Amino acid sequence: MTDAPLAALSARLPKLRLLTDAADLEHYGRDWTRRWTPAPLAIALPAEVEEVQAIVRWANEHGVAVVPSGGRTGLSGGAVAANGELVLSLERMNRVLAFDGVDRTLAVQAGMTLHAVHEVAKEHGLIYPVDFAARGSCSIGGNIATNAGGIRVIRYGNTREWIAGLTVVAGNGELLQLNRGLIKNSSGYDLRQLMIGSEGTLGIVVEATLRLTDAPPPSQVMLLALPNMDALMEVFSLFRARLSLQAFEFFTDVALRYVLAHGAQRAIEGDHPFYVVTEFDADERSQDAALAAFEMGMDRGWISDGVIAQSEAQAAALWRLREGITESLAPHKPYKNDISLRISALPVFLHEIQALLASEYPHFDVVWFGHIGDGNLHINVLRPDDLSDDDFISQCEHVTKLLAGTLQRHGGSISAEHGIGLVKRAYLGSTRSAAEIALMRGVKQVFDPNGLLNPGKLFV
Ligand code: 2HG
Ligand code: ZN
């Protein structure tokens, strides 16, 4: 090892696993955005909290930036290392620390995957309710860093709701125990909540105490075909008023085309511009209520067709139509927007944005889908074969600027659940005021005085 700071790190922590092979730098230096060329200094894979602290202290002594790294399934470049940073992967810190049946909490190390958390909760007869398609690869630390949302927010809220305590290594290497699992703790600033969604810019989450809850009652999954965009919010109001919803997701015919080409199975025949996958509690009363809501939707012209899953396998097949979209689009290197609005602002906003996208992207495939029941829309724009990556991205950036202006007028957010990272930092000002951003910078300065934790992310 020739690099002097790295040699100093190895000398200080002889047991620390450090990777410097080109293939490892490439693998750990990128996330799912695939936009930046990875160029980290090295990859550190600590196995203990003390090692993380020592790495952060070393980083301060040598002025080396640190990129905290989980499953790197992020879509905003939050875990990208393209400037000689040390990637600090929490991958080996993936153990369960403690389950407490009285508190109904599960303490885990930050590198556990979301899927593994689900499995452990299930073994204890409970659930950790945050869920989304990347569950098999994303880490709980990364979920916390972005305040991840997903497909059950409508029932359970975002990651923020489920974090009872955090152990965090701050920018100076100090260890912070934040909230210690308390339900009530009215003792000043809630630093735990400040860490959630801070994208690794304030501290490195090394352990988390997660709240668990009862499994929901048995549910039913329904796929609906809708004749137009206005029907989307009408059907949402109709179903929300009559059923206890666990999920309400939408996608368009363009999304369907890609997901079918990727192996999902068609469940409704014919051409329909919009689709909804919804899941709701299924007791005897709600069976009738679901049927009544469906019939009312048909009568009013808001629903054109629908199927209800008759088995778990069918429910999974319907969900695949929605959850398989990101993967089916990935080979086309989509440009992604992840925006949110108040639900009440959606009907007007959707029309404005439809007109904007149709005029700005007349020849591109634009795929809409997302958590419409939370006011969260994913827009994926696909690069045509004859356009270079750079030209494609600069056209999309131009449209994002317009989109950000429209969002600002409607009081929306440029990032609903994926985070700001590198991808959206230029647009932070459309969602947060100058005064807010100045305060955020001030907070960063307090936790990370030398600016070494995930620099360049969140702020330009
Ligand atoms: C989802 O809802 C994820 O499936 C990914 O947030 C969204 O790929 C996307 O744009
Ligand atoms: Zn999503």
Short mmCIF file of C-alpha atoms and ligand atoms in Angstrom, two decimals:
data_model
loop_
_atom_site.label_atom_id
_atom_site.label_comp_id
_atom_site.label_asym_id
_atom_site.label_seq_id
_atom_site.Cartn_x
_atom_site.Cartn_y
_atom_site.Cartn_z
CA MET A 1 0.00 0.00 0.00
CA THR A 2 1.77 3.16 -1.21
CA ASP A 3 -0.72 5.86 -0.31
CA ALA A 4 0.48 7.43 2.97
CA PRO A 5 -2.94 8.04 4.61
CA LEU A 6 -4.00 4.50 3.76
CA ALA A 7 -0.79 3.08 5.16
CA ALA A 8 -1.45 5.06 8.35
CA LEU A 9 -4.96 3.62 8.52
CA SER A 10 -3.71 0.05 8.11
CA ALA A 11 -1.06 0.65 10.75
CA ARG A 12 -3.63 1.98 13.19
CA LEU A 13 -6.22 -0.73 12.49
CA PRO A 14 -4.28 -3.81 11.39
CA LYS A 15 -7.42 -5.98 11.43
CA LEU A 16 -9.48 -3.59 9.29
CA ARG A 17 -10.48 -5.06 5.93
CA LEU A 18 -9.39 -2.61 3.24
CA LEU A 19 -9.95 -3.13 -0.49
CA THR A 20 -8.10 -1.31 -3.25
CA ASP A 21 -8.53 -3.57 -6.29
CA ALA A 22 -9.92 -1.80 -9.35
CA ALA A 23 -12.97 -4.09 -9.44
CA ASP A 24 -13.78 -3.34 -5.79
CA LEU A 25 -13.34 0.41 -6.25
CA GLU A 26 -15.74 0.23 -9.17
CA HIS A 27 -18.26 -1.96 -7.32
CA TYR A 28 -18.38 0.00 -4.06
CA GLY A 29 -17.97 3.44 -5.64
CA ARG A 30 -21.33 3.52 -7.37
CA ASP A 31 -25.01 3.15 -6.62
CA TRP A 32 -27.96 2.38 -8.89
CA THR A 33 -27.67 5.76 -10.64
CA ARG A 34 -24.76 4.54 -12.82
CA ARG A 35 -24.10 8.15 -13.85
CA TRP A 36 -20.74 8.87 -12.23
CA THR A 37 -17.43 7.11 -12.78
CA PRO A 38 -16.42 5.59 -9.46
CA ALA A 39 -13.04 6.74 -8.16
CA PRO A 40 -12.74 6.07 -4.44
CA LEU A 41 -9.41 5.96 -2.62
CA ALA A 42 -10.22 2.59 -1.03
CA ILE A 43 -13.02 0.60 0.56
CA ALA A 44 -13.05 0.02 4.32
CA LEU A 45 -15.22 -2.78 5.69
CA PRO A 46 -15.22 -2.36 9.46
CA ALA A 47 -16.63 -5.09 11.67
CA GLU A 48 -16.99 -3.07 14.89
CA VAL A 49 -18.30 0.32 15.98
CA GLU A 50 -14.86 1.17 17.40
CA GLU A 51 -13.34 0.65 13.95
CA VAL A 52 -15.84 3.08 12.45
CA GLN A 53 -14.90 5.65 15.10
CA ALA A 54 -11.21 5.14 14.44
CA ILE A 55 -11.74 5.51 10.68
CA VAL A 56 -13.58 8.81 11.14
CA ARG A 57 -10.82 10.11 13.46
CA TRP A 58 -8.20 9.06 10.91
CA ALA A 59 -10.20 10.80 8.15
CA ASN A 60 -10.10 14.04 10.15
CA GLU A 61 -6.36 13.79 10.75
CA HIS A 62 -5.63 13.18 7.06
CA GLY A 63 -8.39 15.28 5.50
CA VAL A 64 -9.90 12.28 3.69
CA ALA A 65 -13.60 12.40 2.80
CA VAL A 66 -15.75 9.42 3.83
CA VAL A 67 -18.75 8.04 1.92
CA PRO A 68 -20.93 5.85 4.16
CA SER A 69 -22.20 2.90 2.17
CA GLY A 70 -25.03 0.40 2.59
CA GLY A 71 -26.63 -1.66 -0.19
CA ARG A 72 -26.05 1.18 -2.72
CA THR A 73 -29.52 0.73 -4.18
CA GLY A 74 -30.01 4.51 -3.94
CA LEU A 75 -31.29 6.39 -6.98
CA SER A 76 -29.90 9.86 -6.22
CA GLY A 77 -26.15 9.31 -6.11
CA GLY A 78 -26.03 9.56 -2.31
CA ALA A 79 -23.55 6.68 -2.01
CA VAL A 80 -21.38 7.53 -5.03
CA ALA A 81 -17.63 7.93 -4.42
CA ALA A 82 -16.12 9.63 -7.47
CA ASN A 83 -13.50 11.92 -5.87
CA GLY A 84 -10.93 9.90 -3.98
CA GLU A 85 -13.11 9.33 -0.90
CA LEU A 86 -12.84 6.38 1.45
CA VAL A 87 -15.97 4.27 1.09
CA LEU A 88 -17.00 3.06 4.54
CA SER A 89 -19.16 0.02 3.87
CA LEU A 90 -21.35 -1.21 6.72
CA GLU A 91 -21.83 -4.50 4.87
CA ARG A 92 -20.07 -6.65 7.49
CA MET A 93 -21.96 -5.03 10.35
CA ASN A 94 -25.17 -6.91 9.67
CA ARG A 95 -26.03 -8.66 12.93
CA VAL A 96 -29.12 -8.61 15.13
CA LEU A 97 -28.14 -7.09 18.47
CA ALA A 98 -31.27 -7.60 20.57
CA PHE A 99 -35.00 -8.23 20.42
CA ASP A 100 -37.18 -6.89 23.22
CA GLY A 101 -40.69 -8.35 23.32
CA VAL A 102 -41.89 -5.89 25.98
CA ASP A 103 -40.68 -2.82 24.13
CA ARG A 104 -41.40 -4.50 20.78
CA THR A 105 -38.11 -3.34 19.39
CA LEU A 106 -35.37 -4.93 17.37
CA ALA A 107 -31.83 -3.57 17.67
CA VAL A 108 -29.69 -4.26 14.61
CA GLN A 109 -26.44 -3.20 13.06
CA ALA A 110 -26.82 -0.79 10.16
CA GLY A 111 -25.66 -3.18 7.44
CA MET A 112 -28.58 -5.60 7.77
CA THR A 113 -30.75 -5.78 4.68
CA LEU A 114 -34.37 -4.72 4.94
CA HIS A 115 -35.39 -8.25 3.96
CA ALA A 116 -33.35 -9.75 6.80
CA VAL A 117 -35.03 -7.32 9.23
CA HIS A 118 -38.44 -8.45 7.93
CA GLU A 119 -37.51 -12.09 8.46
CA VAL A 120 -36.28 -11.58 12.04
CA ALA A 121 -39.38 -9.56 12.93
CA LYS A 122 -41.53 -12.38 11.53
CA GLU A 123 -39.70 -14.96 13.67
CA HIS A 124 -40.88 -12.94 16.68
CA GLY A 125 -44.48 -12.84 15.42
CA LEU A 126 -44.29 -9.14 14.50
CA ILE A 127 -43.51 -7.00 11.47
CA TYR A 128 -41.21 -4.14 10.56
CA PRO A 129 -43.64 -2.42 8.20
CA VAL A 130 -41.45 -0.30 5.91
CA ASP A 131 -41.24 -2.17 2.61
CA PHE A 132 -40.24 -1.67 -1.02
CA ALA A 133 -38.89 -3.52 -4.03
CA ALA A 134 -35.17 -3.17 -3.17
CA ARG A 135 -35.72 -5.00 0.15
CA GLY A 136 -33.32 -7.82 -0.72
CA SER A 137 -30.29 -5.56 -1.27
CA CYS A 138 -30.85 -2.25 0.52
CA SER A 139 -29.54 -1.85 4.07
CA ILE A 140 -31.40 -0.50 7.06
CA GLY A 141 -28.68 2.15 7.52
CA GLY A 142 -29.31 3.37 3.96
CA ASN A 143 -33.07 3.35 4.60
CA ILE A 144 -32.49 5.58 7.61
CA ALA A 145 -30.13 7.87 5.69
CA THR A 146 -32.84 8.61 3.11
CA ASN A 147 -35.92 8.25 5.36
CA ALA A 148 -37.05 5.59 2.88
CA GLY A 149 -40.77 5.33 2.11
CA GLY A 150 -42.07 2.61 -0.19
CA ILE A 151 -45.34 0.80 -0.76
CA ARG A 152 -46.82 0.77 2.79
CA VAL A 153 -46.46 4.45 3.69
CA ILE A 154 -50.18 4.97 3.27
CA ARG A 155 -50.72 2.68 6.29
CA TYR A 156 -47.51 2.94 8.29
CA GLY A 157 -45.67 6.13 7.35
CA ASN A 158 -41.99 6.50 6.42
CA THR A 159 -38.87 5.00 8.05
CA ARG A 160 -38.82 7.98 10.43
CA GLU A 161 -41.88 6.60 12.26
CA TRP A 162 -40.15 3.30 13.09
CA ILE A 163 -36.82 4.35 14.54
CA ALA A 164 -36.80 4.17 18.32
CA GLY A 165 -33.11 4.84 18.72
CA LEU A 166 -29.88 5.31 16.78
CA THR A 167 -26.22 4.83 17.51
CA VAL A 168 -24.27 7.24 15.36
CA VAL A 169 -20.62 8.08 14.82
CA ALA A 170 -20.47 11.87 14.43
CA GLY A 171 -18.05 13.76 12.18
CA ASN A 172 -15.41 13.95 14.93
CA GLY A 173 -15.57 10.21 15.69
CA GLU A 174 -17.63 10.63 18.85
CA LEU A 175 -20.31 7.99 19.53
CA LEU A 176 -23.86 9.29 20.06
CA GLN A 177 -26.73 7.23 21.53
CA LEU A 178 -29.84 8.99 20.28
CA ASN A 179 -33.19 8.44 22.04
CA ARG A 180 -32.33 4.99 23.46
CA GLY A 181 -35.65 3.37 22.50
CA LEU A 182 -37.87 5.76 24.42
CA ILE A 183 -41.44 6.36 23.27
CA LYS A 184 -41.68 9.68 25.07
CA ASN A 185 -38.66 11.89 25.39
CA SER A 186 -39.41 15.57 25.61
CA SER A 187 -35.90 16.66 26.51
CA GLY A 188 -34.83 19.05 23.81
CA TYR A 189 -33.81 18.66 20.18
CA ASP A 190 -34.49 15.22 18.72
CA LEU A 191 -31.09 14.51 17.17
CA ARG A 192 -32.27 11.04 16.14
CA GLN A 193 -34.81 12.58 13.78
CA LEU A 194 -32.18 15.00 12.48
CA MET A 195 -30.02 12.03 11.46
CA ILE A 196 -32.90 10.34 9.63
CA GLY A 197 -32.85 11.57 6.04
CA SER A 198 -29.47 13.33 6.43
CA GLU A 199 -27.89 11.12 3.74
CA GLY A 200 -24.71 10.39 5.68
CA THR A 201 -23.76 14.06 5.85
CA LEU A 202 -24.05 14.43 9.64
CA GLY A 203 -22.96 11.10 11.03
CA ILE A 204 -22.64 7.41 10.28
CA VAL A 205 -25.51 5.30 11.57
CA VAL A 206 -23.92 2.14 12.98
CA GLU A 207 -26.84 0.66 14.94
CA ALA A 208 -30.59 1.20 14.99
CA THR A 209 -33.37 0.20 17.35
CA LEU A 210 -36.42 -0.45 15.20
CA ARG A 211 -40.01 -0.45 16.36
CA LEU A 212 -42.02 -3.53 15.42
CA THR A 213 -45.77 -3.94 15.28
CA ASP A 214 -48.53 -6.53 14.82
CA ALA A 215 -48.94 -8.08 11.41
CA PRO A 216 -51.92 -6.58 9.57
CA PRO A 217 -55.06 -8.66 9.10
CA PRO A 218 -55.26 -10.81 5.94
CA SER A 219 -55.48 -8.63 2.88
CA GLN A 220 -56.71 -8.68 -0.69
CA VAL A 221 -54.93 -7.34 -3.74
CA MET A 222 -56.81 -5.80 -6.64
CA LEU A 223 -55.66 -4.53 -10.02
CA LEU A 224 -57.82 -1.84 -11.63
CA ALA A 225 -57.71 -0.42 -15.14
CA LEU A 226 -58.65 3.25 -15.44
CA PRO A 227 -59.75 5.19 -18.52
CA ASN A 228 -57.98 8.49 -17.76
CA MET A 229 -55.83 10.41 -15.30
CA ASP A 230 -58.69 12.19 -13.55
CA ALA A 231 -60.11 8.81 -12.57
CA LEU A 232 -56.97 8.11 -10.55
CA MET A 233 -57.71 10.46 -7.69
CA GLU A 234 -61.45 9.76 -7.85
CA VAL A 235 -60.84 6.04 -7.39
CA PHE A 236 -58.39 6.78 -4.60
CA SER A 237 -60.99 8.85 -2.70
CA LEU A 238 -63.63 6.19 -3.31
CA PHE A 239 -61.47 3.32 -2.05
CA ARG A 240 -59.95 5.22 0.84
CA ALA A 241 -63.40 6.14 2.13
CA ARG A 242 -64.70 2.55 2.03
CA LEU A 243 -61.70 0.31 2.72
CA SER A 244 -58.81 0.11 5.10
CA LEU A 245 -56.00 0.53 2.59
CA GLN A 246 -52.56 -1.03 3.00
CA ALA A 247 -51.30 0.20 -0.38
CA PHE A 248 -52.52 2.25 -3.33
CA GLU A 249 -50.07 2.36 -6.23
CA PHE A 250 -50.41 3.37 -9.85
CA PHE A 251 -48.64 2.93 -13.18
CA THR A 252 -49.31 3.75 -16.80
CA ASP A 253 -49.68 1.69 -19.97
CA VAL A 254 -46.08 2.59 -20.89
CA ALA A 255 -44.84 1.11 -17.58
CA LEU A 256 -46.96 -1.98 -18.25
CA ARG A 257 -45.35 -2.43 -21.65
CA TYR A 258 -41.86 -2.54 -20.10
CA VAL A 259 -42.73 -4.73 -17.16
CA LEU A 260 -44.52 -7.26 -19.42
CA ALA A 261 -41.50 -7.34 -21.74
CA HIS A 262 -39.44 -8.11 -18.63
CA GLY A 263 -41.43 -11.25 -17.77
CA ALA A 264 -44.44 -10.08 -15.73
CA GLN A 265 -47.83 -11.52 -16.69
CA ARG A 266 -50.71 -9.53 -18.12
CA ALA A 267 -53.71 -9.62 -15.78
CA ILE A 268 -56.21 -7.40 -17.63
CA GLU A 269 -56.79 -7.52 -21.37
CA GLY A 270 -57.17 -4.47 -23.57
CA ASP A 271 -55.55 -1.03 -23.73
CA HIS A 272 -55.97 1.16 -20.69
CA PRO A 273 -53.90 4.28 -19.98
CA PHE A 274 -53.73 3.91 -16.18
CA TYR A 275 -53.63 1.07 -13.68
CA VAL A 276 -53.88 0.85 -9.91
CA VAL A 277 -52.65 -1.93 -7.61
CA THR A 278 -54.34 -1.67 -4.26
CA GLU A 279 -54.20 -3.85 -1.16
CA PHE A 280 -56.69 -3.60 1.68
CA ASP A 281 -57.73 -5.42 4.85
CA ALA A 282 -59.96 -8.32 3.91
CA ASP A 283 -62.57 -9.20 6.49
CA GLU A 284 -66.13 -10.14 5.48
CA ARG A 285 -67.34 -6.57 5.61
CA SER A 286 -64.56 -5.28 3.37
CA GLN A 287 -65.24 -7.96 0.72
CA ASP A 288 -68.65 -6.40 0.17
CA ALA A 289 -67.27 -2.89 0.49
CA ALA A 290 -64.60 -3.60 -2.14
CA LEU A 291 -67.18 -4.94 -4.54
CA ALA A 292 -69.48 -1.97 -3.92
CA ALA A 293 -66.61 0.50 -4.44
CA PHE A 294 -65.60 -1.30 -7.63
CA GLU A 295 -69.16 -1.20 -8.99
CA MET A 296 -69.57 2.44 -8.10
CA GLY A 297 -66.27 3.20 -9.87
CA MET A 298 -67.49 1.34 -12.96
CA ASP A 299 -70.87 3.14 -12.91
CA ARG A 300 -69.19 6.53 -12.70
CA GLY A 301 -66.82 5.72 -15.55
CA TRP A 302 -63.69 5.85 -13.33
CA ILE A 303 -62.89 2.14 -13.63
CA SER A 304 -62.86 0.20 -16.90
CA ASP A 305 -61.90 -3.23 -15.65
CA GLY A 306 -60.43 -5.00 -12.64
CA VAL A 307 -59.28 -8.29 -11.14
CA ILE A 308 -58.99 -9.42 -7.57
CA ALA A 309 -56.30 -11.92 -6.62
CA GLN A 310 -57.68 -15.34 -5.67
CA SER A 311 -54.47 -16.72 -4.19
CA GLU A 312 -51.16 -15.58 -2.79
CA ALA A 313 -49.51 -16.44 -6.09
CA GLN A 314 -51.96 -14.23 -7.97
CA ALA A 315 -51.45 -11.42 -5.47
CA ALA A 316 -47.70 -11.69 -6.01
CA ALA A 317 -48.23 -11.63 -9.79
CA LEU A 318 -50.31 -8.45 -9.53
CA TRP A 319 -47.69 -6.84 -7.31
CA ARG A 320 -44.99 -7.79 -9.78
CA LEU A 321 -46.66 -5.56 -12.37
CA ARG A 322 -45.90 -2.61 -10.08
CA GLU A 323 -42.77 -3.69 -8.24
CA GLY A 324 -40.99 -4.96 -11.35
CA ILE A 325 -41.07 -1.59 -13.11
CA THR A 326 -37.72 -0.19 -11.88
CA GLU A 327 -35.87 -3.36 -12.84
CA SER A 328 -37.56 -3.53 -16.24
CA LEU A 329 -36.46 0.04 -17.00
CA ALA A 330 -32.90 -0.26 -15.66
CA PRO A 331 -31.32 -1.48 -18.95
CA HIS A 332 -32.58 1.74 -20.60
CA LYS A 333 -30.67 3.95 -18.11
CA PRO A 334 -33.67 6.05 -17.16
CA TYR A 335 -33.46 9.60 -15.85
CA LYS A 336 -35.53 9.68 -12.68
CA ASN A 337 -37.68 12.23 -10.92
CA ASP A 338 -39.19 11.36 -7.55
CA ILE A 339 -41.60 14.09 -6.56
CA SER A 340 -44.33 14.62 -4.01
CA LEU A 341 -47.32 16.89 -3.54
CA ARG A 342 -50.09 17.23 -1.04
CA ILE A 343 -52.81 14.86 -2.20
CA SER A 344 -55.22 17.77 -2.53
CA ALA A 345 -52.84 19.47 -4.99
CA LEU A 346 -52.49 16.41 -7.22
CA PRO A 347 -55.46 16.73 -9.60
CA VAL A 348 -54.42 20.15 -10.90
CA PHE A 349 -50.70 19.39 -10.74
CA LEU A 350 -51.05 16.16 -12.72
CA HIS A 351 -52.59 18.03 -15.64
CA GLU A 352 -49.89 20.69 -15.63
CA ILE A 353 -47.15 18.13 -15.49
CA GLN A 354 -48.70 15.96 -18.20
CA ALA A 355 -48.74 18.98 -20.52
CA LEU A 356 -45.17 19.92 -19.57
CA LEU A 357 -43.78 16.43 -20.17
CA ALA A 358 -45.70 16.00 -23.44
CA SER A 359 -44.31 19.26 -24.83
CA GLU A 360 -40.75 18.84 -23.53
CA TYR A 361 -40.29 15.14 -24.24
CA PRO A 362 -42.39 14.62 -27.38
CA HIS A 363 -40.19 11.77 -28.67
CA PHE A 364 -39.07 10.11 -25.44
CA ASP A 365 -40.74 7.27 -23.58
CA VAL A 366 -41.85 8.75 -20.26
CA VAL A 367 -42.93 6.26 -17.61
CA TRP A 368 -45.11 7.33 -14.70
CA PHE A 369 -45.76 5.22 -11.66
CA GLY A 370 -45.60 5.44 -7.92
CA HIS A 371 -47.24 5.83 -4.57
CA ILE A 372 -50.09 8.02 -5.68
CA GLY A 373 -51.92 7.45 -2.39
CA ASP A 374 -49.04 9.33 -0.69
CA GLY A 375 -48.87 12.05 -3.35
CA ASN A 376 -45.58 10.51 -4.59
CA LEU A 377 -44.96 10.23 -8.32
CA HIS A 378 -41.98 8.52 -10.01
CA ILE A 379 -41.23 9.80 -13.50
CA ASN A 380 -38.69 7.78 -15.49
CA VAL A 381 -37.54 9.19 -18.82
CA LEU A 382 -35.89 6.72 -21.17
CA ARG A 383 -32.92 7.57 -23.35
CA PRO A 384 -33.52 7.00 -27.06
CA ASP A 385 -30.82 4.87 -28.69
CA ASP A 386 -29.64 7.68 -30.96
CA LEU A 387 -28.92 10.14 -28.14
CA SER A 388 -25.66 10.22 -26.16
CA ASP A 389 -25.80 9.92 -22.36
CA ASP A 390 -24.60 13.51 -21.95
CA ASP A 391 -27.11 15.05 -24.38
CA PHE A 392 -29.90 13.00 -22.85
CA ILE A 393 -29.07 14.09 -19.30
CA SER A 394 -28.74 17.75 -20.24
CA GLN A 395 -32.19 17.68 -21.90
CA CYS A 396 -33.64 16.00 -18.81
CA GLU A 397 -31.97 18.54 -16.50
CA HIS A 398 -33.61 21.32 -18.48
CA VAL A 399 -37.02 19.70 -17.94
CA THR A 400 -36.28 19.06 -14.25
CA LYS A 401 -35.70 22.79 -13.84
CA LEU A 402 -39.18 23.45 -15.23
CA LEU A 403 -40.62 20.65 -13.13
CA ALA A 404 -38.97 22.10 -10.01
CA GLY A 405 -40.59 25.47 -10.76
CA THR A 406 -44.01 23.84 -11.11
CA LEU A 407 -43.48 21.91 -7.89
CA GLN A 408 -42.48 25.06 -6.08
CA ARG A 409 -45.69 26.82 -7.14
CA HIS A 410 -47.71 23.88 -5.82
CA GLY A 411 -45.71 23.50 -2.60
CA GLY A 412 -44.30 20.08 -3.52
CA SER A 413 -40.94 18.36 -3.04
CA ILE A 414 -38.24 17.54 -5.60
CA SER A 415 -37.45 14.39 -3.61
CA ALA A 416 -40.23 12.37 -2.01
CA GLU A 417 -38.25 9.36 -0.84
CA HIS A 418 -35.04 8.81 -2.81
CA GLY A 419 -33.06 11.68 -1.28
CA ILE A 420 -31.19 14.61 -2.84
CA GLY A 421 -27.70 13.09 -3.16
CA LEU A 422 -25.80 14.34 -6.20
CA VAL A 423 -28.72 14.07 -8.59
CA LYS A 424 -31.03 16.70 -7.14
CA ARG A 425 -28.77 19.03 -5.19
CA ALA A 426 -29.14 21.78 -7.81
CA TYR A 427 -32.89 21.78 -7.16
CA LEU A 428 -32.89 21.74 -3.36
CA GLY A 429 -33.82 25.43 -3.41
CA SER A 430 -37.13 24.65 -5.09
CA THR A 431 -38.26 22.69 -2.04
CA ARG A 432 -36.39 24.32 0.86
CA SER A 433 -36.09 28.08 1.44
CA ALA A 434 -32.75 29.89 1.49
CA ALA A 435 -33.15 30.33 5.25
CA GLU A 436 -33.74 26.60 5.71
CA ILE A 437 -30.72 25.68 3.58
CA ALA A 438 -28.53 28.10 5.55
CA LEU A 439 -29.65 26.43 8.78
CA MET A 440 -29.02 22.99 7.28
CA ARG A 441 -25.49 24.04 6.37
CA GLY A 442 -25.05 25.30 9.92
CA VAL A 443 -26.17 21.95 11.32
CA LYS A 444 -23.72 20.17 9.02
CA GLN A 445 -20.93 22.40 10.34
CA VAL A 446 -21.77 21.44 13.94
CA PHE A 447 -21.81 17.67 13.36
CA ASP A 448 -19.03 17.52 10.79
CA PRO A 449 -16.80 20.58 11.27
CA ASN A 450 -14.23 19.49 8.68
CA GLY A 451 -16.87 18.66 6.06
CA LEU A 452 -15.64 15.09 5.55
CA LEU A 453 -18.88 13.13 5.76
CA ASN A 454 -20.32 12.53 2.30
CA PRO A 455 -19.22 15.91 0.94
CA GLY A 456 -20.98 17.20 -2.17
CA LYS A 457 -24.18 15.32 -1.36
CA LEU A 458 -27.34 17.25 -0.53
CA PHE A 459 -25.69 20.68 -1.06
CA VAL A 460 -23.92 21.93 -4.18
C1 2HG B 1 -40.35 2.39 -6.38
O1 2HG B 1 -41.31 2.97 -5.91
C2 2HG B 1 -38.98 2.91 -6.10
O2 2HG B 1 -40.48 1.34 -7.02
C3 2HG B 1 -38.15 3.16 -7.39
O3 2HG B 1 -39.01 4.07 -5.33
C4 2HG B 1 -38.74 4.21 -8.26
O4 2HG B 1 -37.37 3.55 -10.10
C5 2HG B 1 -38.00 4.45 -9.59
O5 2HG B 1 -38.08 5.58 -10.12
ZN ZN B 2 -40.98 4.57 -4.72
#
